[in-house]
């Protein structure tokens, strides 16, 4: 889910069982990463500057990390 506002956007996703963190990447229309972050939460706030100048439309994905080192997309 993407919620846009005057001060940026918030990305939100459902929690993955046993996840200890999430790797998030936002990509532009060319597939270039325009923002990357690591979080333990299931939301990520993007300031307008995080994607300023990026070629629209933007896509994003989240990869969950578990305590044993496994990842799930």
Coordinates of C-alpha atoms in Angstrom, one line a residue:
X1 CA 0.0 0.0 0.0
X2 CA 1.2 3.5 -0.8
X3 CA -0.2 6.5 1.0
X4 CA 0.8 9.8 -0.6
X5 CA 0.6 13.2 1.2
X6 CA 2.0 16.7 0.8
X7 CA 5.1 15.7 2.8
X8 CA 6.0 12.5 1.0
X9 CA 4.7 8.9 0.9
X10 CA 4.4 6.0 3.3
X11 CA 4.9 2.4 2.1
X12 CA 3.1 -0.2 4.1
X13 CA 3.0 -4.0 3.9
X14 CA 1.7 -7.0 5.9
X15 CA 4.1 -8.5 8.4
X16 CA 5.9 -11.8 7.5
X17 CA 5.8 -14.4 10.3
X18 CA 9.2 -14.6 12.1
X19 CA 10.7 -11.6 10.2
X20 CA 13.3 -9.6 12.2
X21 CA 13.6 -7.0 9.5
X22 CA 12.8 -5.9 6.0
X23 CA 14.9 -4.6 3.1
X24 CA 13.0 -2.1 0.9
X25 CA 13.9 -0.8 -2.5
X26 CA 12.1 1.8 -4.6
X27 CA 12.8 1.7 -8.3
X28 CA 12.1 4.1 -11.1
X29 CA 10.7 3.3 -14.6
X30 CA 14.2 2.4 -15.8
X31 CA 14.7 -0.1 -13.0
X32 CA 17.2 2.0 -11.2
X33 CA 17.1 2.0 -7.4
X34 CA 16.2 5.5 -6.2
X35 CA 15.8 4.7 -2.5
X36 CA 16.8 1.8 -0.3
X37 CA 16.3 1.2 3.4
X38 CA 16.3 -1.4 6.1
X39 CA 13.6 -1.4 8.8
X40 CA 12.2 -3.6 11.5
X41 CA 8.8 -2.0 11.0
X42 CA 6.1 -2.7 8.3
X43 CA 6.0 0.9 7.1
X44 CA 8.5 3.1 5.6
X45 CA 8.1 6.9 5.3
X46 CA 9.6 8.5 2.1
X47 CA 10.3 12.2 2.1
X48 CA 9.7 13.9 -1.2
X49 CA 13.5 14.3 -1.7
X50 CA 13.9 10.5 -1.6
X51 CA 12.4 10.1 -5.1
X52 CA 12.8 13.6 -6.5
X53 CA 13.8 13.5 -10.2
X54 CA 13.1 9.7 -10.5
X55 CA 11.5 8.6 -13.7
X56 CA 7.8 7.7 -13.1
X57 CA 6.1 5.3 -12.5
X58 CA 7.9 4.1 -9.4
X59 CA 7.8 0.5 -8.2
X60 CA 8.9 -0.9 -4.8
X61 CA 9.5 -4.3 -3.2
X62 CA 10.1 -5.6 0.2
X63 CA 12.3 -8.6 1.3
X64 CA 11.7 -10.0 4.8
X65 CA 14.7 -11.3 6.8
X66 CA 14.3 -14.0 9.5
X67 CA 16.5 -14.6 12.5
X68 CA 18.1 -17.7 10.8
X69 CA 19.2 -15.5 7.8
X70 CA 16.5 -16.7 5.3
X71 CA 14.8 -14.1 3.1
X72 CA 11.4 -14.0 1.6
X73 CA 10.0 -11.6 -1.0

